[in-house]
Short mmCIF file of C-alpha atoms in Angstrom, two decimals:
data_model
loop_
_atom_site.label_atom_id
_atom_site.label_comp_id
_atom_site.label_asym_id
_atom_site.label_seq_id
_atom_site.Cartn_x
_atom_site.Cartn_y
_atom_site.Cartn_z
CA UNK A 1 97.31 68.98 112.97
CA UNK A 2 97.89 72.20 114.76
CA UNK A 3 100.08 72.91 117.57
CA UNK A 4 96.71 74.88 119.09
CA UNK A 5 94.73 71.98 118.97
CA UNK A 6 97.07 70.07 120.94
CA UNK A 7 96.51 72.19 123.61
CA UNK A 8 92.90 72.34 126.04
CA UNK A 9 90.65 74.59 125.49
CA UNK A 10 90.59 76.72 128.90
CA UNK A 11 87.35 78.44 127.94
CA UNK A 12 84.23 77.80 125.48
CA UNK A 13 82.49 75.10 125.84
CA UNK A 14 84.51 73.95 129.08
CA UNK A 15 82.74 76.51 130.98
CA UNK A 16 79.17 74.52 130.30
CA UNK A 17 81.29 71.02 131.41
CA UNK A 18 82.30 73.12 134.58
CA UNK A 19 79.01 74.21 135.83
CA UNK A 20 77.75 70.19 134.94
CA UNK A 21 80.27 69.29 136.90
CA UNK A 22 79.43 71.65 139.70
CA UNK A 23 75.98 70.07 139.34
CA UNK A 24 77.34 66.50 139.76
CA UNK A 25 79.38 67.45 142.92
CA UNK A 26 76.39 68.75 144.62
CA UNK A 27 73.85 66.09 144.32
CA UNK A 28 77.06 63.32 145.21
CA UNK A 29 79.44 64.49 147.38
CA UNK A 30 76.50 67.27 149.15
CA UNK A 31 74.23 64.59 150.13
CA UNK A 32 76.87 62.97 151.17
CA UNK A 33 77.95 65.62 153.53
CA UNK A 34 74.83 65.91 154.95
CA UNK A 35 74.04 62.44 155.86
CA UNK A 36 75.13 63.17 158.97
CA UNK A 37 71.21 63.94 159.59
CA UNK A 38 69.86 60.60 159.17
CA UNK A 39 72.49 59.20 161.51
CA UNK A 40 70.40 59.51 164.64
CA UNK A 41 67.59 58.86 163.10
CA UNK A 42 68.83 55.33 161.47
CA UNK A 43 70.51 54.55 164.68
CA UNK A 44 67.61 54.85 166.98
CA UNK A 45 65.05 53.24 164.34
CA UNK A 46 67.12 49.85 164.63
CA UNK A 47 68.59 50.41 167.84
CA UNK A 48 72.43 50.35 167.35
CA UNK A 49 75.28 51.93 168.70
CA UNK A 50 77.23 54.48 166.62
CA UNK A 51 79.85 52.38 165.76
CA UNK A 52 77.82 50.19 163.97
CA UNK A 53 75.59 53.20 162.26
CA UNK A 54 78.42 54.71 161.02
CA UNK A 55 79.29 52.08 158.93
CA UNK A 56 76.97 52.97 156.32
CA UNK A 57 78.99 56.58 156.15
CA UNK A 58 82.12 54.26 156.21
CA UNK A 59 80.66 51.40 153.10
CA UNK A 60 79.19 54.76 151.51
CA UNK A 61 82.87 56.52 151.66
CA UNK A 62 85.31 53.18 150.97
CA UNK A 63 83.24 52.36 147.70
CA UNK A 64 83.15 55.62 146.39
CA UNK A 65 87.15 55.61 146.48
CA UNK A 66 87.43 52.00 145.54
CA UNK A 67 85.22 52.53 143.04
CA UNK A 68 87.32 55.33 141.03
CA UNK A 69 89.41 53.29 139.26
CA UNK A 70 86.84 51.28 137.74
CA UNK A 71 85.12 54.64 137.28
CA UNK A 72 88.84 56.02 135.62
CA UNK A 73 89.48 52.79 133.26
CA UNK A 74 86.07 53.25 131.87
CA UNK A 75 86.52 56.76 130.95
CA UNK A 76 89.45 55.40 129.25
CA UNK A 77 87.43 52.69 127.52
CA UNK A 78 84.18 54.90 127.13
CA UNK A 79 83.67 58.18 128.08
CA UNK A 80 83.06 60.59 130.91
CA UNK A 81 79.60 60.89 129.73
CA UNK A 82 78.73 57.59 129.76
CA UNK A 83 80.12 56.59 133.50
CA UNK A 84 78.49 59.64 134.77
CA UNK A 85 75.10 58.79 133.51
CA UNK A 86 75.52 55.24 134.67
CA UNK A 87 76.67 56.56 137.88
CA UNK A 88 73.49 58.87 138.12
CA UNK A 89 71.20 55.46 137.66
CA UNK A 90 73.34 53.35 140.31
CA UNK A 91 72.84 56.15 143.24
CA UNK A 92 69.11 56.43 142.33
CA UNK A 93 69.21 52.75 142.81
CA UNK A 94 70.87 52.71 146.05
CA UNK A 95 68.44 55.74 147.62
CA UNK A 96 65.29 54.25 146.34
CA UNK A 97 66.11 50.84 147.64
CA UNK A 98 67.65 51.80 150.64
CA UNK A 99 63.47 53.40 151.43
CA UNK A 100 63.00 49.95 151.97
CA UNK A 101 65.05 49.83 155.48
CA UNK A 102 64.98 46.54 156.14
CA UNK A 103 67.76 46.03 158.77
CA UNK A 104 71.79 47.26 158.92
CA UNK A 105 73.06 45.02 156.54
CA UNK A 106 70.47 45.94 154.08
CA UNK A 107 71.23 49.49 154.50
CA UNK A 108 75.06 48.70 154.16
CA UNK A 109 74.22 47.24 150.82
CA UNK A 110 72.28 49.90 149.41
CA UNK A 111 72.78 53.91 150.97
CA UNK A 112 76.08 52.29 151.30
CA UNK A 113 77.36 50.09 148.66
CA UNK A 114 75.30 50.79 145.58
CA UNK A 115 75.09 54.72 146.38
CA UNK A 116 78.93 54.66 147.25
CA UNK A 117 79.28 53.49 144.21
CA UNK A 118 77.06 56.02 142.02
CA UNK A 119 78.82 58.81 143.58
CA UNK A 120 82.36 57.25 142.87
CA UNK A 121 81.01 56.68 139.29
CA UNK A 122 79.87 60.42 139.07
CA UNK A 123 82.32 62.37 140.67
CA UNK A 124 85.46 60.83 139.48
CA UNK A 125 84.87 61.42 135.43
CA UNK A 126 83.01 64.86 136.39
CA UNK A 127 86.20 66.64 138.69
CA UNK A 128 88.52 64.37 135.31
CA UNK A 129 86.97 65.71 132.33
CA UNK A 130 87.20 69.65 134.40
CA UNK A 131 90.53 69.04 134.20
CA UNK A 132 91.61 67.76 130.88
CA UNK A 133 89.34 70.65 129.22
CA UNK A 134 91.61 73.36 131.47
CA UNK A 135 94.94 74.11 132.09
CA UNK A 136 96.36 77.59 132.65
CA UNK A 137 92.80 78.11 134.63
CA UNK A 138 92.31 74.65 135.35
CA UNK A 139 92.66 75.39 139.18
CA UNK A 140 89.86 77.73 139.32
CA UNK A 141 87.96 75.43 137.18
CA UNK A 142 88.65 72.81 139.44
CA UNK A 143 87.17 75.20 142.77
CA UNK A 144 84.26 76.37 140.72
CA UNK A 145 83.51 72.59 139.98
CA UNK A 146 84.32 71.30 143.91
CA UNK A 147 82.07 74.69 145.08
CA UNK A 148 78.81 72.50 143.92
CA UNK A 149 79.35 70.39 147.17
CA UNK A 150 79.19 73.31 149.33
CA UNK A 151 76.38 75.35 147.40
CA UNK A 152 73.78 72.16 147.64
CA UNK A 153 74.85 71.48 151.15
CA UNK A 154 73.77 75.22 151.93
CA UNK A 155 70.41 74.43 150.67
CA UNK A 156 70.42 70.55 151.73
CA UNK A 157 70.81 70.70 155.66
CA UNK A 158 67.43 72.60 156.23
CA UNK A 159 66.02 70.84 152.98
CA UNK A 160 66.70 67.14 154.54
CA UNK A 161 65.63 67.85 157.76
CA UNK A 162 62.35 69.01 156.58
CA UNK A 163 62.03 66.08 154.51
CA UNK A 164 62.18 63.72 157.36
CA UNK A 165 60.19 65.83 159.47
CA UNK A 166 57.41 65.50 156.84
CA UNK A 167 57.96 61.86 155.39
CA UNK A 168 60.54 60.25 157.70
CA UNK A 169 63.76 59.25 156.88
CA UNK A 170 62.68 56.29 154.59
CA UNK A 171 60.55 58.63 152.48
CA UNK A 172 63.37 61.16 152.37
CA UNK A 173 65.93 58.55 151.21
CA UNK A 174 63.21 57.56 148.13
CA UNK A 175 62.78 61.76 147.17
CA UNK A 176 66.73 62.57 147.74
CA UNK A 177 67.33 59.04 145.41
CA UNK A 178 64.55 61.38 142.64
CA UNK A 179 66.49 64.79 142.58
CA UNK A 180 70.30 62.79 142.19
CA UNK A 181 68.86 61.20 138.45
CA UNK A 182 69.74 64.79 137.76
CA UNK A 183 73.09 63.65 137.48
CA UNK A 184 72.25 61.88 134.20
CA UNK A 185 71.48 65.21 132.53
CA UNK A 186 74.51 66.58 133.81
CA UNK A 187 76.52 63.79 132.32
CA UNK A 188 74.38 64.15 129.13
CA UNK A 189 76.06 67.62 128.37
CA UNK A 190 80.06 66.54 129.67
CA UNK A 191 80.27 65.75 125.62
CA UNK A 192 84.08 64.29 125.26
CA UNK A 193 86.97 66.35 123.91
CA UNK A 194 89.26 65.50 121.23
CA UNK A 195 92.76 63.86 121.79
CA UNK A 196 94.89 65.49 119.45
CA UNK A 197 97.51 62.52 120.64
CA UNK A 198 95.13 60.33 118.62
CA UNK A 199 93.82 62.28 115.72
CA UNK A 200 97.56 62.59 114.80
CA UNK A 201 98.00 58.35 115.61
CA UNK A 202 95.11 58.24 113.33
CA UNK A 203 96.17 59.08 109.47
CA UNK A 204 93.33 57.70 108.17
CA UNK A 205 90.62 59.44 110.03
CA UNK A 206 89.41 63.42 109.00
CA UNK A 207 91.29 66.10 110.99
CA UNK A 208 88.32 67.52 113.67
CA UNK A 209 87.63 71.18 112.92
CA UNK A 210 87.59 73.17 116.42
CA UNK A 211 84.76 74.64 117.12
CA UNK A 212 84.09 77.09 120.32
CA UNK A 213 87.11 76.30 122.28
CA UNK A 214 86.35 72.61 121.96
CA UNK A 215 86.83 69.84 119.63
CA UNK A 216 83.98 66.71 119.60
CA UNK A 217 83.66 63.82 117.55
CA UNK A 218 80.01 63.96 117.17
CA UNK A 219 79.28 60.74 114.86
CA UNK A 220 80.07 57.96 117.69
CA UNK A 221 79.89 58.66 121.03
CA UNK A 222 83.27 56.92 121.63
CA UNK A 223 86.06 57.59 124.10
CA UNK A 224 88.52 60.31 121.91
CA UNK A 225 91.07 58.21 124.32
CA UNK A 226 90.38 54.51 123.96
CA UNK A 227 94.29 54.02 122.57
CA UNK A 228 95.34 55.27 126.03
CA UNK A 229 95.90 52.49 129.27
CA UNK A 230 95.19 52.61 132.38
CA UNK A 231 98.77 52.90 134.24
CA UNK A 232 99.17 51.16 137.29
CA UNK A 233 102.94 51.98 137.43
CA UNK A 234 102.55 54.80 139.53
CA UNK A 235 102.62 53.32 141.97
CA UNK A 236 106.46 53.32 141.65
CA UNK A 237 107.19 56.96 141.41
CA UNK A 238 108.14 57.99 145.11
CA UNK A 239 106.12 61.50 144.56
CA UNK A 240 102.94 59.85 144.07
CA UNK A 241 103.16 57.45 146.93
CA UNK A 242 103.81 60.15 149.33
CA UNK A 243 100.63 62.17 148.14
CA UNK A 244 98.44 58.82 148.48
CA UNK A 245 99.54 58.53 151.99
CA UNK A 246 98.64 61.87 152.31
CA UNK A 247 95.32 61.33 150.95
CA UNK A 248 94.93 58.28 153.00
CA UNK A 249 95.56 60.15 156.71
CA UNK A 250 93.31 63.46 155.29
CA UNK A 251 89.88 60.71 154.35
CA UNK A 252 90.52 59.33 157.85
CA UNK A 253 89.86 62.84 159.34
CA UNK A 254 87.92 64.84 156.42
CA UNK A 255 84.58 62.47 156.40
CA UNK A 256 84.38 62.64 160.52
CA UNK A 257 82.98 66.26 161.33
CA UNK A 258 80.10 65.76 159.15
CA UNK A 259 79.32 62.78 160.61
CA UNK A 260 79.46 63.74 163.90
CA UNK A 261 78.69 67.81 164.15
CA UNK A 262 74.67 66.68 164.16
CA UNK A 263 75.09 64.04 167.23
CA UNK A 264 77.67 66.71 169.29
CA UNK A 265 75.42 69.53 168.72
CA UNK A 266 72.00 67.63 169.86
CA UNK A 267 74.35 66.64 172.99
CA UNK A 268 75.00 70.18 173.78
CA UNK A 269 70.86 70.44 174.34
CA UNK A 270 70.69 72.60 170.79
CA UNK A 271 67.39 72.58 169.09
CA UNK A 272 67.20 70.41 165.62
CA UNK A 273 66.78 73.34 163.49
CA UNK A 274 69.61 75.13 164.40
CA UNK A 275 71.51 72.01 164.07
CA UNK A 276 70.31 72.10 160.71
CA UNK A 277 71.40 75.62 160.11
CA UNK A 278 75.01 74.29 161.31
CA UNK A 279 75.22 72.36 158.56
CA UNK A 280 74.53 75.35 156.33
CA UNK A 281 76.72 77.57 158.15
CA UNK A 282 79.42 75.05 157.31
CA UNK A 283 78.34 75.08 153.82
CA UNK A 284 78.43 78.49 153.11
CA UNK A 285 82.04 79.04 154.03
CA UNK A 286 83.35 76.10 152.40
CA UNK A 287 81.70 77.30 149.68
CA UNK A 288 83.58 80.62 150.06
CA UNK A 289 86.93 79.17 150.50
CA UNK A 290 86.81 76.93 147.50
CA UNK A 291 86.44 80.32 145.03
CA UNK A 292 88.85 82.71 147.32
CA UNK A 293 91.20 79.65 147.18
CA UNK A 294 90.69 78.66 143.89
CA UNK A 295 91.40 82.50 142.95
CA UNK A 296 94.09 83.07 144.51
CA UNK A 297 95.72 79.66 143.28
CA UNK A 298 95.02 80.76 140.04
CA UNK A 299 97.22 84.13 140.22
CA UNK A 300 100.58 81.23 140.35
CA UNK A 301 101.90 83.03 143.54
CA UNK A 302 102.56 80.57 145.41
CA UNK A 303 103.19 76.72 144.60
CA UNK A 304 99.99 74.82 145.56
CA UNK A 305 101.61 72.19 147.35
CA UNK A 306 102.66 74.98 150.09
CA UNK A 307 99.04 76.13 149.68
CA UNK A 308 97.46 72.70 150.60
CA UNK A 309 100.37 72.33 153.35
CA UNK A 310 98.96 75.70 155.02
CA UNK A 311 95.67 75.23 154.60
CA UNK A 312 95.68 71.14 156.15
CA UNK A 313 97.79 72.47 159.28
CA UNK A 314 94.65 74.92 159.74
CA UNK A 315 91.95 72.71 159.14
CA UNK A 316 93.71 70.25 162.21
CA UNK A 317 94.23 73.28 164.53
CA UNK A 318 90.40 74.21 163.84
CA UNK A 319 89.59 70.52 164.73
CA UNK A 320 91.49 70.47 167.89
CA UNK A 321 89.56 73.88 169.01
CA UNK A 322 86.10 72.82 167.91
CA UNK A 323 85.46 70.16 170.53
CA UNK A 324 86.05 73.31 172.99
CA UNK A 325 82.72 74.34 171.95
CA UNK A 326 79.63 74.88 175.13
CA UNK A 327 76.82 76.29 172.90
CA UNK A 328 75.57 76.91 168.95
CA UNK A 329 77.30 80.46 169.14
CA UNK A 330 80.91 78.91 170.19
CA UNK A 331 80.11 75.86 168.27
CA UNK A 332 79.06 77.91 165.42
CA UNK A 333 82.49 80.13 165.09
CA UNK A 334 84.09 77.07 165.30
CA UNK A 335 81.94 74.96 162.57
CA UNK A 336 82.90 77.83 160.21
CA UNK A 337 86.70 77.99 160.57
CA UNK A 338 86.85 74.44 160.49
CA UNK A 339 84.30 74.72 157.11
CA UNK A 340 86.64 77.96 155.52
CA UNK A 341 89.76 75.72 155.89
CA UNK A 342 88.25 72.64 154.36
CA UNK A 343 86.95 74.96 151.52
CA UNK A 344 90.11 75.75 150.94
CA UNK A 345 91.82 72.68 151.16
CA UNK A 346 89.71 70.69 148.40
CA UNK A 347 90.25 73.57 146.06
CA UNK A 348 93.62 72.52 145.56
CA UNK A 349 93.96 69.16 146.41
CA UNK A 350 93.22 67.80 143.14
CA UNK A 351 95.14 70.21 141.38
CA UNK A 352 98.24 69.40 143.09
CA UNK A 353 97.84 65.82 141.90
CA UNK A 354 98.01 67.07 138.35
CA UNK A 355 101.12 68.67 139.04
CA UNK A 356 102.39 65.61 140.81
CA UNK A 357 101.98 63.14 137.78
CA UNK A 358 101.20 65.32 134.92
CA UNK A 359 98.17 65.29 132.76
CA UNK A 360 99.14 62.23 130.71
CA UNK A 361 98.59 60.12 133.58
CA UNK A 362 96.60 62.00 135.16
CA UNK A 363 92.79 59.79 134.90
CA UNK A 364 94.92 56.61 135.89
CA UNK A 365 96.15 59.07 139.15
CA UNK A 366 93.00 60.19 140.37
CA UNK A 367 91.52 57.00 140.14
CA UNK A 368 94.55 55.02 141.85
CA UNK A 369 94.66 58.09 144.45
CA UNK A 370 90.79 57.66 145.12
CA UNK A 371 91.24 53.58 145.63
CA UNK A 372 94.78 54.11 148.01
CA UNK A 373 92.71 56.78 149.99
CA UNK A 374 89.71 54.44 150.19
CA UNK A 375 91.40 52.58 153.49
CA UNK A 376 91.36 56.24 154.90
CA UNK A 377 87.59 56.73 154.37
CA UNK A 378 86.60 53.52 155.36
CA UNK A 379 88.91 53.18 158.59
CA UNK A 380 88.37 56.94 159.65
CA UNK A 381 84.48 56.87 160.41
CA UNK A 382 84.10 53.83 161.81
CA UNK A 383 87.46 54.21 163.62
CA UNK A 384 86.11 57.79 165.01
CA UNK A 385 82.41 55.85 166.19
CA UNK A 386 84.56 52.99 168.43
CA UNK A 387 86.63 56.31 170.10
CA UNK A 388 83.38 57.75 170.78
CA UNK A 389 81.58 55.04 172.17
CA UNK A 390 84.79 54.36 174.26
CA UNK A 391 84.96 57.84 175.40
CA UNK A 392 81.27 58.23 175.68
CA UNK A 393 81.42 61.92 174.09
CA UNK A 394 81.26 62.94 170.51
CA UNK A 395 84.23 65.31 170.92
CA UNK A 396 86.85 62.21 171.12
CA UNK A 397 86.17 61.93 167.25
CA UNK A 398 87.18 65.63 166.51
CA UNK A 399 89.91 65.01 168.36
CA UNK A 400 90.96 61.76 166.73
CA UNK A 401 90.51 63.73 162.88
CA UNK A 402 92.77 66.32 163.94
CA UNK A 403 95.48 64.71 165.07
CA UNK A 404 95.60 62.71 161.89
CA UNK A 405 95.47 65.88 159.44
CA UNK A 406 98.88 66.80 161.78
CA UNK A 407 100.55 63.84 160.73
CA UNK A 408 99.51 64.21 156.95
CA UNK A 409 101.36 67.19 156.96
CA UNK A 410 104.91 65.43 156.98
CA UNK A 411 103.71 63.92 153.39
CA UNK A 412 103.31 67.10 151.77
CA UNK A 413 106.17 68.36 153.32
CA UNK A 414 108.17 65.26 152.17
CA UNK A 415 106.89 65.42 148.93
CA UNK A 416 107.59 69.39 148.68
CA UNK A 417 111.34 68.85 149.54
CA UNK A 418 111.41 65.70 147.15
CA UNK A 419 110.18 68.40 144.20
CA UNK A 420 112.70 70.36 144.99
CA UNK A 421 115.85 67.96 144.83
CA UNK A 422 114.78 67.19 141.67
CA UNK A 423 114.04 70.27 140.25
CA UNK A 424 117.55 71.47 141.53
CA UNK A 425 118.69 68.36 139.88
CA UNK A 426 117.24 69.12 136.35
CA UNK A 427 118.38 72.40 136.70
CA UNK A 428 121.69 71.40 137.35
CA UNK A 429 122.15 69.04 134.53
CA UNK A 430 120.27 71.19 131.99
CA UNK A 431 123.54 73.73 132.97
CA UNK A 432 125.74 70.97 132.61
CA UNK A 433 124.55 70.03 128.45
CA UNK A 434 124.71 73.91 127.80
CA UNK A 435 128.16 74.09 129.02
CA UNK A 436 129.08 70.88 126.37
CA UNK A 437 127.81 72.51 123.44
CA UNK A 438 130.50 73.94 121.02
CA UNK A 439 130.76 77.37 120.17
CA UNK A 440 129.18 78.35 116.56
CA UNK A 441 131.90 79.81 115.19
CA UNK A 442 133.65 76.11 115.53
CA UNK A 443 131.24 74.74 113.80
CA UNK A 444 131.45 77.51 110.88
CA UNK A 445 134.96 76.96 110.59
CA UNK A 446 134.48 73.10 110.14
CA UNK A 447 131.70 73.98 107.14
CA UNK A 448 134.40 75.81 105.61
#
């Protein structure tokens, strides 16, 4: 085995699993973004108050975390390809029976559970695989990937609100349940790559010739990884804790202004299709901040745990202004900061947890960082709908996110200084075993 096959491609064929997975984000975690337009109309068809509406945002967001490491563990057992396709089927499933609307709790169980659950079984082996076929450029992989949210949210806001202008929301739910089986052909091409660990464990199976940057075992569509477990012990390193309480505080506030940017702007008196064109607006410039981030991450100027720092204390500050908005030009300004920031933000995020654990644990990570930030996701919506019903004004919830990205911030800037003891610390003894070496010439004395 050679030492270059040990390492990931960063190119060839990875390039084709990036723009799948750009694919995959936008028709899971882009309609998600924009279900903020069916909120009024769900909540007026059965006559509920928004705390109990937003509980299908809330199911939809908790199962899609709690779902990741089920969707991680059978990467490791299968492959990405498989979970995404099956993940592909089970959000079709949960769109075309959620058409039905037959009360709450039926919508819970279906736009909420079972599509929850399709995204989680999507999105988690699509941003994985991204990752394990990149490395020097893996975090511009990773914000070319994440900028699929943003592009199909561009396109989605106007796109859903005509569809329930023309068919209602029912029929829209069936047609946006059609275009996400997409997602199966996008899993179709993430083909696996190659674990060099276990071509070498394996003496008695043919060496894999590379082939375009990427290595495939094409005769069994079998997980290159299946020796590999899924570790639960990381839950004892102090570094990953600290960046899953992190993760849970930033899903308490992240899923919010989506939610609620629809029902604040229609309280303002502003027209439904420049509501819609909010949504777009917010799109486009997370879209841009995902590449200029992911760009400029990928020079290695700065260490990306600062960047994410920086860029989560701006995303709370642009929170905190937003509710400040009188009209769509104000709200507008402020709908785009807050979008840049949040761009931005999820450019990185991920690819400071590979640098957190490493990329040997790093499937078991994401998938035990998706189920710890589940509480987040589920608590934060619902959480935000009881403040505004209290308050009576959709602002309270913007307020309520930002002040939660503030504290989040401590955890990265705990986990930064924890880095940093340690790296001082392996610095320092890696000094200390030079210093004990003997000199050469002692030990060509002793040979004579």
């Amino acid at each position: 085995m050679h030492a270059k096959d040990s390492n990931p491609p960063d190119g060839g064929y990875g390039w084709v699993v990036v723009v799948s997975a750009f694919m995959v984000m936008g028709l899971t975690a882009a309609v998600l973004k924009t279900f903020g337009l069916f909120f009024v109309e769900i909540q007026q068809h059965f006559d509920e108050l928004a705390s109990t509406t937003s509980w299908i945002t809330s199911v939809t967001i908790a199962i899609f975390h709690l779902g990741a490491p089920v969707a991680s563990s059978l990467c490791v057992r299968y492959t990405h390809r498989a979970v995404v396709i099956t993940g592909g089927l089970l959000a079709f499933s949960g769109m075309a029976l959620g058409f039905l609307g037959l009360n709450m709790l039926w919508m819970y169980a279906t736009t909420g559970f079972l599509q929850g659950l399709g995204i989680s079984f999507s999105w988690t082996p699509a941003i994985s695989i991204v990752s394990h076929y990149f490395s020097k450029k893996r975090a511009l992989a990773n914000a070319i990937a994440s900028a699929g949210e943003c592009a199909f949210a561009f396109t989605f806001g106007p796109f859903f609100q005509w569809l329930i202008s023309q068919y209602g929301w029912k029929g829209a739910l069936l047609i946006i349940g059609g275009i996400q089986l997409n997602i199966c052909v996008c899993g179709v091409l993430m083909r696996p790559l190659a674990s060099s660990c276990l071509l070498e464990a394996s003496h008695s199976e043919a060496e894999t010739p590379p082939g375009d940057g990427a290595s495939r075992i094409d005769k069994e569509d079998k997980s290159p990884i299946t020796h590999k477990t899924f570790n639960w012990m990381l839950v004892r390193r102090p570094e990953f804790v600290l960046y899953a309480f992190f993760g849970i505080l930033a899903a308490m506030s992240f899923f919010v202004p989506p939610l609620f940017l629809v029902p604040l702007s229609y309280s303002l008196g502003i027209d439904e299709s420049w509501t819609a064109s909010l949504l777009s607006i917010l799109a486009m410039v997370d879209f841009a901040g995902r590449l200029l981030c992911g760009w400029y991450a990928n020079l290695h100027v700065t260490k990306t745990v600062h960047l994410l720092t920086m860029t989560i204390t701006l995303i709370s500050t642009s929170l905190m202004l937003l509710p400040l908005a009188n009209n769509y030009l104000s709200l507008a300004i402020f709908t785009g900061f807050y979008g840049f920031f949040f761009g931005t933000t999820v450019a990185v995020h991920i690819t400071v947890l590979a640098d957190v654990v490493g990329m040997t644990d790093f499937d078991s990570a994401l998938g035990l960082f998706m189920l710890i930030r589940s509480t987040g996701g589920f608590v934060g919506p619902s959480l935000a709908g009881l403040i505004v019903d209290m308050a009576g004004d959709y602002r309270a919830g913007f307020y309520m996110a930002g002040v939660t990205l503030v504290l989040s911030v401590g955890f990265l800037i705990t986990l930064d200084q924890l880095q940093q003891r340690k790296e001082r610390e392996s610095q320092s003894n890696t000094k200390a075993e030079k210093s004990t070496v003997p000199y050469p010439s002692l030990h060509l004395l002793k040979i004579q």
